[in-house]
Coordinates of C-alpha atoms and ligand atoms in Angstrom, one line a residue:
M1 CA 92.2 67.2 111.9
A2 CA 91.6 70.8 112.9
E3 CA 93.2 72.0 116.2
R4 CA 92.0 74.9 118.3
L5 CA 94.3 77.6 119.6
V6 CA 93.6 80.6 121.8
I7 CA 95.9 83.6 122.0
D8 CA 94.8 85.7 124.9
P9 CA 95.8 88.4 125.7
I10 CA 97.6 89.6 122.5
T11 CA 100.4 91.7 123.8
R12 CA 102.2 94.8 122.3
I13 CA 98.8 96.4 121.4
E14 CA 96.6 98.9 123.2
G15 CA 93.8 97.2 125.2
H16 CA 92.5 93.6 125.2
L17 CA 92.2 91.3 122.2
R18 CA 91.8 87.6 122.1
L19 CA 92.1 85.4 119.1
E20 CA 90.5 82.0 118.6
L21 CA 92.0 80.0 115.8
E22 CA 91.6 76.7 114.1
T23 CA 94.6 75.3 112.4
D24 CA 95.1 72.4 110.0
G25 CA 98.5 71.1 108.9
G26 CA 100.4 74.2 110.0
K27 CA 97.9 76.6 108.4
I28 CA 95.1 78.7 109.9
S29 CA 91.7 77.5 108.7
K30 CA 89.4 79.7 110.8
A31 CA 89.8 82.8 113.0
W32 CA 87.7 84.8 115.4
S33 CA 88.7 88.3 116.5
E34 CA 87.4 88.8 120.1
T35 CA 87.4 92.1 121.9
T36 CA 87.2 91.2 125.6
Q37 CA 87.1 94.7 127.2
F38 CA 84.0 96.8 127.7
R39 CA 83.9 100.5 128.6
G40 CA 81.2 103.2 128.4
I41 CA 82.0 106.5 126.7
E42 CA 79.2 107.0 124.1
T43 CA 76.6 106.5 126.8
I44 CA 78.1 108.9 129.5
V45 CA 78.1 111.9 127.2
K46 CA 74.3 111.8 126.7
D47 CA 72.6 114.9 128.2
R48 CA 76.0 116.8 128.5
D49 CA 76.9 120.1 127.0
P50 CA 78.2 119.3 123.5
R51 CA 81.0 121.9 124.0
D52 CA 82.4 119.6 126.8
V53 CA 82.1 116.3 125.0
W54 CA 85.6 116.4 123.4
A55 CA 87.1 116.2 126.9
F56 CA 85.2 113.0 127.7
V57 CA 85.5 111.2 124.4
Q58 CA 89.2 112.1 124.2
R59 CA 89.5 109.6 127.2
I60 CA 88.4 106.8 124.9
C61 CA 92.1 106.2 124.5
G62 CA 95.4 107.4 126.0
V63 CA 97.3 106.4 122.9
C64 CA 95.1 108.0 120.2
T65 CA 94.4 110.9 122.6
G66 CA 93.8 114.1 120.7
V67 CA 92.3 112.5 117.6
H68 CA 88.9 111.8 119.4
A69 CA 88.8 115.4 120.6
I70 CA 89.3 116.7 117.1
A71 CA 86.7 114.3 115.7
S72 CA 84.3 115.4 118.5
I73 CA 84.7 119.2 118.1
S74 CA 84.5 118.8 114.3
A75 CA 81.2 116.9 114.6
V76 CA 79.8 119.5 117.0
E77 CA 80.9 122.3 114.7
D78 CA 79.1 120.6 111.8
A79 CA 75.9 120.4 113.9
I80 CA 75.9 124.0 115.2
G81 CA 77.4 125.6 112.1
S82 CA 80.7 127.0 113.5
N83 CA 83.3 128.2 111.1
V84 CA 86.8 127.5 112.5
P85 CA 89.5 130.1 111.6
E86 CA 92.3 129.0 109.3
Q87 CA 95.0 129.3 112.0
A88 CA 93.1 127.0 114.4
R89 CA 92.7 124.5 111.6
L90 CA 96.4 124.6 110.9
I91 CA 97.1 124.1 114.6
R92 CA 94.9 121.1 114.7
D93 CA 96.7 119.8 111.6
M94 CA 100.0 120.1 113.4
V95 CA 98.7 118.4 116.5
L96 CA 97.2 115.6 114.4
G97 CA 100.3 115.3 112.2
S98 CA 102.8 115.1 115.0
Q99 CA 100.6 112.6 116.9
E100 CA 100.3 110.4 113.8
V101 CA 104.0 110.4 113.1
Q102 CA 104.7 109.6 116.8
D103 CA 102.1 106.8 116.7
H104 CA 103.6 105.2 113.6
V105 CA 107.1 105.3 115.0
I106 CA 106.0 103.8 118.3
H107 CA 104.1 101.1 116.4
F108 CA 107.0 100.2 114.2
Y109 CA 109.7 100.1 116.8
H110 CA 108.0 99.3 120.1
L111 CA 105.0 97.3 119.1
H112 CA 105.8 95.5 115.9
A113 CA 109.6 95.3 115.3
L114 CA 110.1 92.6 117.9
D115 CA 108.0 90.3 115.7
F116 CA 110.9 90.4 113.2
V117 CA 113.9 91.5 115.3
N118 CA 115.4 89.1 117.8
A119 CA 116.4 91.5 120.6
A120 CA 118.2 88.8 122.7
N121 CA 120.4 87.9 119.7
A122 CA 121.8 91.4 119.5
A123 CA 124.0 90.4 122.5
D124 CA 126.1 88.3 120.0
A125 CA 126.7 91.1 117.5
D126 CA 129.9 92.8 116.4
P127 CA 129.2 96.5 116.8
A128 CA 131.4 97.4 113.8
K129 CA 129.3 95.1 111.6
A130 CA 126.1 96.8 112.9
V131 CA 127.5 100.1 111.7
E132 CA 128.3 98.5 108.3
F133 CA 124.8 97.0 108.1
A134 CA 123.2 100.4 108.7
E135 CA 125.3 101.9 105.9
A136 CA 124.4 99.0 103.6
I137 CA 120.6 99.6 104.0
G138 CA 121.0 103.4 103.4
S139 CA 120.4 104.5 107.0
H140 CA 122.0 107.8 107.7
W141 CA 120.8 108.1 111.2
R142 CA 123.2 110.0 113.5
G143 CA 123.0 107.1 116.1
N144 CA 124.8 104.7 113.7
T145 CA 128.2 105.1 115.5
L146 CA 130.6 102.4 116.7
Q147 CA 130.4 103.9 120.2
R148 CA 126.6 103.8 120.3
M149 CA 126.4 100.3 118.9
T150 CA 129.0 99.1 121.4
E151 CA 127.1 100.7 124.3
V152 CA 123.8 99.1 123.2
R153 CA 125.4 95.7 122.6
D154 CA 126.9 95.8 126.1
T155 CA 123.6 96.8 127.6
V156 CA 121.7 93.9 125.9
K157 CA 124.5 91.5 126.8
A158 CA 124.2 92.5 130.5
I159 CA 120.5 92.1 130.4
V160 CA 120.7 88.6 128.7
D161 CA 123.4 87.5 131.1
S162 CA 121.4 88.5 134.1
G163 CA 118.6 86.2 133.0
Q164 CA 116.0 88.9 133.6
L165 CA 114.9 90.1 130.2
S166 CA 112.7 92.9 131.5
V167 CA 110.6 94.3 128.7
F168 CA 111.9 91.6 126.4
T169 CA 110.5 88.8 128.7
G170 CA 108.1 86.4 127.0
G171 CA 109.4 86.8 123.5
Y172 CA 109.7 83.7 121.3
W173 CA 113.4 84.3 121.0
D174 CA 114.2 80.7 120.1
H175 CA 111.6 80.7 117.3
P176 CA 113.3 79.4 114.1
D177 CA 111.8 82.2 111.9
Y178 CA 113.8 85.1 113.3
R179 CA 116.0 85.7 110.3
L180 CA 118.1 88.8 110.8
P181 CA 121.8 88.4 111.5
P182 CA 123.0 89.6 114.9
E183 CA 124.4 92.9 113.6
A184 CA 121.0 93.8 112.1
N185 CA 119.3 92.9 115.4
L186 CA 121.8 95.1 117.2
M187 CA 121.2 98.1 114.9
A188 CA 117.4 97.6 115.3
V189 CA 117.6 97.5 119.1
A190 CA 119.7 100.6 119.1
H191 CA 117.1 102.4 116.9
Y192 CA 114.3 101.0 119.2
L193 CA 116.0 102.8 122.1
D194 CA 116.5 106.0 120.0
A195 CA 112.9 105.9 119.0
L196 CA 111.9 105.9 122.7
E197 CA 113.7 109.3 123.1
F198 CA 112.4 110.6 119.8
Q199 CA 108.7 109.9 120.4
R200 CA 108.9 111.7 123.8
S201 CA 110.5 114.7 122.1
M202 CA 108.2 115.1 119.1
I203 CA 104.9 114.9 120.9
R204 CA 105.8 118.2 122.6
I205 CA 104.5 119.9 119.4
G206 CA 101.0 118.9 120.6
T207 CA 101.9 119.9 124.2
V208 CA 102.7 123.4 123.2
F209 CA 99.4 124.0 121.4
G210 CA 97.3 121.8 123.7
G211 CA 98.9 122.6 127.0
K212 CA 99.6 119.0 127.9
N213 CA 99.9 115.4 126.6
P214 CA 98.2 113.0 126.6
H215 CA 94.8 114.6 126.2
P216 CA 95.6 118.2 125.0
N217 CA 93.1 120.9 125.4
F218 CA 90.7 121.8 122.5
L219 CA 87.8 124.1 121.9
V220 CA 84.6 123.9 119.9
G221 CA 85.0 126.7 117.3
G222 CA 88.8 126.8 117.3
M223 CA 91.7 126.2 119.7
A224 CA 92.2 127.0 123.3
C225 CA 95.7 128.4 122.9
T226 CA 96.5 132.1 122.1
I227 CA 99.1 132.9 119.4
D228 CA 101.0 136.2 119.2
P229 CA 104.7 136.5 118.4
N230 CA 104.9 139.7 120.4
K231 CA 103.4 138.5 123.7
S232 CA 105.2 136.6 126.4
E233 CA 102.1 134.8 127.7
S234 CA 101.0 133.3 124.4
I235 CA 102.6 131.0 121.8
N236 CA 105.3 133.3 120.5
Q237 CA 108.6 133.3 118.7
V238 CA 110.3 131.2 121.4
Q239 CA 107.9 128.4 120.9
I240 CA 107.9 128.8 117.2
D241 CA 111.7 128.3 117.1
Q242 CA 111.3 125.2 119.3
I243 CA 108.6 123.7 117.1
Q244 CA 110.8 124.3 114.0
Q245 CA 113.5 122.3 115.6
W246 CA 111.1 119.4 116.5
V247 CA 109.6 119.4 113.1
D248 CA 113.1 119.2 111.5
E249 CA 114.1 116.4 113.9
T250 CA 110.9 114.5 113.1
Y251 CA 111.6 114.6 109.4
D252 CA 115.2 113.6 110.0
F253 CA 114.2 110.6 112.1
V254 CA 111.6 109.3 109.7
V255 CA 113.8 109.7 106.6
N256 CA 117.1 108.5 108.0
C257 CA 116.0 105.9 110.6
Y258 CA 112.4 104.6 110.3
V259 CA 112.0 104.3 106.5
P260 CA 115.4 102.5 105.9
D261 CA 114.7 100.1 108.8
A262 CA 111.2 99.4 107.5
M263 CA 112.5 98.7 104.0
A264 CA 115.2 96.4 105.4
I265 CA 112.7 94.3 107.4
A266 CA 110.4 94.2 104.4
G267 CA 113.2 92.9 102.3
V268 CA 114.3 90.1 104.6
Y269 CA 110.7 89.0 105.3
S270 CA 109.4 89.6 101.8
D271 CA 107.3 86.4 101.8
Y272 CA 105.0 88.4 104.2
F273 CA 103.8 90.3 101.1
D274 CA 102.1 87.0 100.3
I275 CA 100.7 86.4 103.8
G276 CA 97.9 88.2 105.7
A277 CA 95.9 89.6 102.8
S278 CA 92.7 90.9 104.1
T279 CA 89.3 92.2 102.8
P280 CA 90.1 93.7 99.3
N281 CA 87.9 96.8 100.0
Y282 CA 89.4 100.1 101.1
L283 CA 87.9 103.3 102.6
A284 CA 89.6 106.6 103.2
V285 CA 88.6 110.3 103.1
G286 CA 92.1 111.3 102.0
L287 CA 95.7 111.3 103.2
S288 CA 96.5 110.8 106.8
G289 CA 95.4 114.0 108.7
A290 CA 92.4 114.7 106.5
V291 CA 89.5 116.2 108.5
F292 CA 85.9 116.8 107.4
S293 CA 83.3 118.5 109.5
G294 CA 80.2 117.0 107.8
N295 CA 79.9 115.3 104.4
P296 CA 83.2 115.6 102.5
A297 CA 81.2 116.3 99.4
E298 CA 79.9 119.6 100.8
S299 CA 82.0 120.1 103.9
R300 CA 82.6 123.7 105.1
A301 CA 85.6 123.1 107.3
T302 CA 88.3 120.7 106.3
S303 CA 92.0 120.5 107.3
A304 CA 94.7 121.6 104.9
H305 CA 95.2 118.0 103.8
T306 CA 93.0 117.9 100.7
A307 CA 95.5 116.7 98.1
V308 CA 93.6 113.3 97.8
A309 CA 89.8 113.3 97.6
P310 CA 87.8 110.8 99.6
G311 CA 87.0 107.5 97.9
V312 CA 86.3 103.8 98.1
I313 CA 87.9 100.9 96.3
Y314 CA 86.2 97.5 95.9
D315 CA 87.7 94.1 95.2
D316 CA 91.3 95.3 94.6
D317 CA 90.1 97.2 91.5
F318 CA 92.6 100.1 91.8
G319 CA 91.5 101.5 88.4
T320 CA 88.0 102.5 89.8
V321 CA 87.6 104.8 92.7
H322 CA 84.0 105.1 93.9
P323 CA 82.7 108.3 95.5
F324 CA 82.5 108.2 99.3
D325 CA 78.9 108.4 100.7
P326 CA 78.7 108.7 104.6
A327 CA 75.1 107.3 104.4
K328 CA 76.5 103.9 103.3
I329 CA 78.1 103.2 106.7
E330 CA 76.2 100.8 109.0
E331 CA 77.2 98.9 112.2
W332 CA 76.2 95.3 112.8
I333 CA 75.9 93.5 116.1
T334 CA 75.4 90.0 114.8
S335 CA 78.5 88.7 116.7
A336 CA 78.7 91.4 119.3
W337 CA 77.1 91.6 122.8
Y338 CA 74.5 94.3 122.1
T339 CA 70.9 94.4 121.0
Y340 CA 69.2 96.8 118.7
E341 CA 65.5 97.7 119.0
G342 CA 65.0 96.6 115.4
G343 CA 66.8 93.3 115.9
D344 CA 69.8 92.0 113.8
I345 CA 70.0 94.9 111.4
G346 CA 72.6 97.3 110.3
L347 CA 72.3 100.8 111.8
T348 CA 73.8 104.0 110.4
P349 CA 75.8 105.8 113.2
D350 CA 73.4 108.8 113.3
K351 CA 70.7 106.3 114.4
G352 CA 73.2 104.1 116.3
E353 CA 72.3 102.3 119.6
T354 CA 74.6 101.1 122.4
T355 CA 72.5 98.6 124.4
V356 CA 74.6 96.0 126.2
A357 CA 73.4 92.3 126.2
Y358 CA 76.3 90.1 127.4
T359 CA 75.6 86.4 126.7
G360 CA 79.2 85.1 127.0
P361 CA 80.6 82.8 129.7
Q362 CA 80.3 83.8 133.3
P363 CA 83.5 85.7 134.5
P364 CA 86.0 85.5 135.9
Y365 CA 87.7 83.0 133.5
T366 CA 90.1 80.6 135.1
G367 CA 92.8 78.4 133.8
A368 CA 95.4 78.8 131.1
P369 CA 94.2 80.1 127.7
N370 CA 94.4 76.8 125.9
D371 CA 93.3 74.7 128.9
G372 CA 89.9 75.2 130.3
L373 CA 88.8 78.7 129.0
P374 CA 85.5 78.6 127.3
W375 CA 85.6 78.7 123.5
L376 CA 83.8 82.0 122.8
A377 CA 83.4 81.2 119.1
D378 CA 81.0 78.3 119.8
Q379 CA 78.3 81.0 120.3
E380 CA 77.0 83.4 117.7
K381 CA 78.1 86.4 119.8
Y382 CA 81.7 86.5 120.8
T383 CA 83.0 90.1 121.0
W384 CA 82.3 93.6 122.3
C385 CA 83.3 95.0 119.0
K386 CA 80.5 96.1 116.6
A387 CA 81.0 95.3 112.9
P388 CA 81.0 98.4 110.7
R389 CA 80.2 97.8 107.0
Y390 CA 80.2 100.2 104.0
D391 CA 77.7 99.5 101.3
G392 CA 77.3 96.1 103.0
R393 CA 80.9 95.3 102.7
P394 CA 83.7 94.9 105.3
M395 CA 86.4 97.5 104.6
Q396 CA 90.0 98.0 105.4
V397 CA 90.9 101.4 106.7
G398 CA 94.3 102.8 107.7
P399 CA 97.6 103.3 106.0
V400 CA 97.0 100.6 103.4
A401 CA 93.6 102.1 102.4
R402 CA 95.0 105.6 102.3
V403 CA 98.1 104.7 100.3
L404 CA 96.1 102.7 97.8
L405 CA 93.5 105.4 97.5
A406 CA 96.2 108.1 97.0
Y407 CA 98.0 105.9 94.5
A408 CA 94.7 105.3 92.6
R409 CA 94.0 109.0 92.6
G410 CA 97.4 109.8 91.2
H411 CA 99.0 111.5 94.2
E412 CA 102.5 112.1 92.9
L413 CA 104.6 111.6 96.1
T414 CA 102.7 108.5 97.0
K415 CA 103.1 107.1 93.5
Q416 CA 106.8 107.8 93.6
L417 CA 107.4 106.3 97.0
V418 CA 105.3 103.2 96.3
D419 CA 106.8 102.6 92.9
D420 CA 110.3 102.9 94.2
A421 CA 109.6 100.5 97.1
A422 CA 107.8 98.1 94.8
A423 CA 110.7 98.0 92.4
T424 CA 113.2 97.5 95.2
L425 CA 111.2 94.8 96.9
G426 CA 109.8 93.2 93.7
I427 CA 106.2 93.5 94.7
T428 CA 102.9 94.5 92.9
L429 CA 100.4 97.0 94.1
S430 CA 97.9 94.4 95.2
Q431 CA 100.6 92.9 97.5
I432 CA 100.3 96.0 99.6
N433 CA 97.3 94.2 100.9
S434 CA 99.3 91.9 103.2
T435 CA 101.0 91.7 106.6
M436 CA 104.2 93.4 105.3
G437 CA 102.3 95.7 103.0
R438 CA 100.5 97.3 106.0
T439 CA 103.9 97.9 107.6
L440 CA 105.4 99.3 104.4
A441 CA 102.3 101.6 103.8
R442 CA 102.6 103.0 107.3
A443 CA 106.2 104.0 106.7
V444 CA 105.4 105.5 103.3
E445 CA 102.6 107.7 104.7
C446 CA 104.6 108.6 107.8
L447 CA 107.2 110.1 105.4
I448 CA 104.5 112.0 103.6
S449 CA 103.1 113.3 106.8
A450 CA 106.5 114.3 108.3
K451 CA 107.2 116.1 105.0
A452 CA 103.8 117.9 105.0
L453 CA 104.4 119.0 108.6
K454 CA 107.8 120.4 107.7
E455 CA 107.1 121.9 104.3
E456 CA 103.5 122.9 104.3
T457 CA 101.5 123.0 107.6
F458 CA 104.1 124.5 109.9
P459 CA 105.4 127.1 107.4
N460 CA 101.9 128.1 106.4
F461 CA 101.0 128.6 110.0
V462 CA 104.2 130.7 110.6
A463 CA 103.6 132.8 107.5
R464 CA 100.1 133.6 108.5
L465 CA 101.2 134.4 112.0
R466 CA 103.9 136.8 110.7
S467 CA 101.3 138.5 108.5
G468 CA 99.3 139.2 111.7
D469 CA 96.7 136.4 111.6
I470 CA 96.3 135.5 115.3
D471 CA 92.6 134.5 115.2
V472 CA 92.0 131.0 116.5
F473 CA 88.3 131.1 117.6
D474 CA 84.9 131.6 116.0
S475 CA 82.8 133.0 118.9
T476 CA 79.6 133.5 116.8
R477 CA 78.2 130.0 117.6
W478 CA 79.5 129.7 121.1
E479 CA 76.3 130.4 122.9
P480 CA 73.7 127.6 122.8
S481 CA 71.0 130.3 122.1
S482 CA 72.6 130.6 118.6
W483 CA 72.0 126.9 117.9
P484 CA 68.9 125.3 116.3
A485 CA 66.6 123.6 118.9
E486 CA 67.6 120.3 117.3
C487 CA 70.6 119.7 115.1
S488 CA 73.0 116.9 114.2
G489 CA 76.4 116.6 112.7
Y490 CA 79.4 114.3 112.1
S491 CA 83.0 114.3 111.3
F492 CA 85.6 112.2 109.4
V493 CA 89.2 112.2 110.4
E494 CA 92.0 110.1 109.0
V495 CA 94.0 109.2 112.1
A496 CA 97.0 106.9 112.5
R497 CA 95.0 103.6 112.4
G498 CA 92.5 104.7 109.8
N499 CA 89.2 106.4 109.3
L500 CA 87.5 107.8 112.4
S501 CA 84.0 109.3 112.6
H502 CA 82.0 110.9 115.4
W503 CA 78.3 111.4 115.1
V504 CA 76.3 113.7 117.4
T505 CA 72.6 114.7 117.7
I506 CA 72.0 117.8 119.9
K507 CA 68.5 118.6 121.4
G508 CA 67.8 121.6 123.6
G509 CA 71.5 122.4 123.9
K510 CA 72.4 118.9 125.2
V511 CA 73.7 115.7 123.6
E512 CA 70.8 113.4 122.6
R513 CA 72.8 110.7 120.8
Y514 CA 76.5 110.1 120.3
Q515 CA 78.3 107.4 118.3
A516 CA 82.0 107.0 117.4
V517 CA 83.0 104.6 114.6
V518 CA 86.7 104.0 115.1
P519 CA 89.4 102.5 112.9
T520 CA 90.0 99.4 115.1
T521 CA 86.2 98.8 115.1
W522 CA 86.2 98.7 111.3
L523 CA 89.1 96.2 111.4
A524 CA 88.6 94.1 114.6
G525 CA 84.8 93.6 114.3
G526 CA 83.5 90.1 113.9
R527 CA 81.1 88.4 111.5
D528 CA 77.9 90.2 110.2
A529 CA 74.5 88.8 109.4
Q530 CA 75.7 87.8 106.0
G531 CA 78.5 85.7 107.5
Q532 CA 81.2 88.0 106.2
Q533 CA 84.3 88.0 108.4
G534 CA 85.9 91.2 109.8
P535 CA 89.2 92.3 108.3
Y536 CA 91.4 90.8 111.2
E537 CA 89.6 87.5 110.8
E538 CA 90.0 87.7 107.0
S539 CA 93.7 88.4 107.2
L540 CA 94.3 85.2 109.2
A541 CA 91.7 82.8 107.7
G542 CA 90.8 84.4 104.4
N543 CA 92.5 81.8 102.2
G544 CA 93.5 79.0 104.5
Q545 CA 97.2 79.6 103.8
H546 CA 98.3 81.7 106.7
P547 CA 101.2 79.8 108.4
L548 CA 101.4 78.9 112.0
V549 CA 104.3 76.5 112.5
D550 CA 104.4 76.0 116.2
A551 CA 101.1 76.5 118.2
A552 CA 103.1 77.0 121.4
K553 CA 104.9 80.0 119.8
P554 CA 102.3 81.7 117.5
L555 CA 104.7 84.3 116.1
E556 CA 103.2 84.3 112.6
P557 CA 99.6 85.4 113.5
L558 CA 101.1 88.0 115.9
R559 CA 103.0 89.5 113.0
T560 CA 99.8 89.8 111.0
I561 CA 97.6 91.2 113.8
H562 CA 100.3 93.6 114.9
S563 CA 100.5 94.9 111.3
F564 CA 97.1 96.5 111.8
D565 CA 98.3 98.3 115.0
P566 CA 95.3 97.4 117.1
C567 CA 93.8 99.9 119.5
M568 CA 91.2 98.0 121.4
S569 CA 90.3 100.9 123.8
C570 CA 89.3 102.8 120.8
A571 CA 87.4 99.9 119.2
V572 CA 85.1 99.4 122.2
H573 CA 84.7 102.6 124.1
V574 CA 81.6 101.5 125.8
L575 CA 82.5 100.9 131.1
D576 CA 80.4 98.8 133.2
P577 CA 78.2 101.4 135.0
S578 CA 79.3 100.0 138.4
G579 CA 82.9 100.3 137.3
E580 CA 83.6 96.6 137.9
E581 CA 85.8 94.5 135.9
L582 CA 83.6 92.3 133.7
Q583 CA 86.2 89.6 133.2
A584 CA 89.7 88.6 134.3
V585 CA 91.8 87.2 131.5
V586 CA 94.6 84.9 132.6
A587 CA 97.8 85.0 130.6
Ligands
LIG601 NI1 93.2 104.3 120.5
LIG602 CA1 81.0 103.0 118.6

């Protein structure tokens, strides 16, 4: 007999996500991914100056922050024909790269690790054994000292003894599937705290070039910062030396702390390489940080990250990479609260429409999630998230898609890291498509990105600067009089959570149409007209085997959903015009 279960809200993500599940005999049989928040960014940029739009769309999200600005300026530059100078592209690469690494570190430690690490249990650990555990897993992090582990153990113990768990309140700490010994939990909590310091430190790279964080400053045609080693008022040798230090620290943290921790968790929870497999189709335009202003096949302005060409993989066939064609992207609204003029069809983003048509239950909701809330999935429409499809298929985007594409394309470092990890963990390539595979893939690409920042992007920028290249702005297309009367453009950017594209049509110097297709939209969207589930839904209910041992403590589906690193603000970037809350969700 199937039982119904609602998890609402899902915590330790960005924004608002609700899951409705049916379970049968301790397994998930059906799943619905429901985005319950509605905003309004695509519509408010209509009729604005396209040179200003980056500042609006960047506010789609405070977590993903600069990525939407870079996607926006790249789409506008494609439309108006601006050629961004190399130094400005390298600066954007550094801002994107540092943001991505920060995002992955925050995800692993602060959003995902507590699905596997029992924070409360760290109070019982022997600090000396925690140091030994760190050595045993190959962690050479400088925080692995007896003094530090003792400090953290005492702090956790004081918190647990006080009965007020603070940020750790509400965890399922007595769930039987927390498997790490106390010393491993202590080491992980210590690294959790170190990662808090680290993420604050490393995002300053973006702050130097963009003036502030979140939401750094950008510029259509280049960057808004000036660079000159010999001038005190521009980015000069003082900042360069600082950035060098942060770039080095970033690499150190990723190599010596994050990657060994991720490998250790993957080893202990290796059955999660057989849980949470999602849609076996993958889309990426390259490694993390890749940027294309226009069609990748003929793009003028790309980032420096071109080592892996764009491509698409279908049905786990890693021997065949299909060329990527932007025209094959369509968004469906079969299960989403919108209407299209043409009815229930797929629309390419350059023709995309954002017309709201809410048909769900009357807000505010009352009562506990599993007792009295309406069951949204009883209706055809149950989410604010559109359902993007490529060539008619749901696709996975993100670290898994990028790592599998890079592997299939023969990217040496990716192959080496994946082969080493697979040998250590005893897994196959197709098992990367799993709950733990997503977590492993994120760590692998984070290492590649941190290395690229340290060994390529930053040194290239400094070398060009030393040779006198201080040009960061193409002024030739700044004036709207230099633009065609009507033009359109788009961009693709590989950001932390996956493939991001922005699409703009400009008419008479103003934005006529604007659409953003965001990684979490690709992943969190619901069913389409063909009845195909979105990737979140597929990961939970794709094969009827996903465990859920105790409906009162749904730790297992949280592990799987967290492995995608959901960002719901990004997924549905569309505010009620009156600014009112459309629904209240009761925890
Ligand atoms: Ni976001
Ligand atoms: Ca959109």
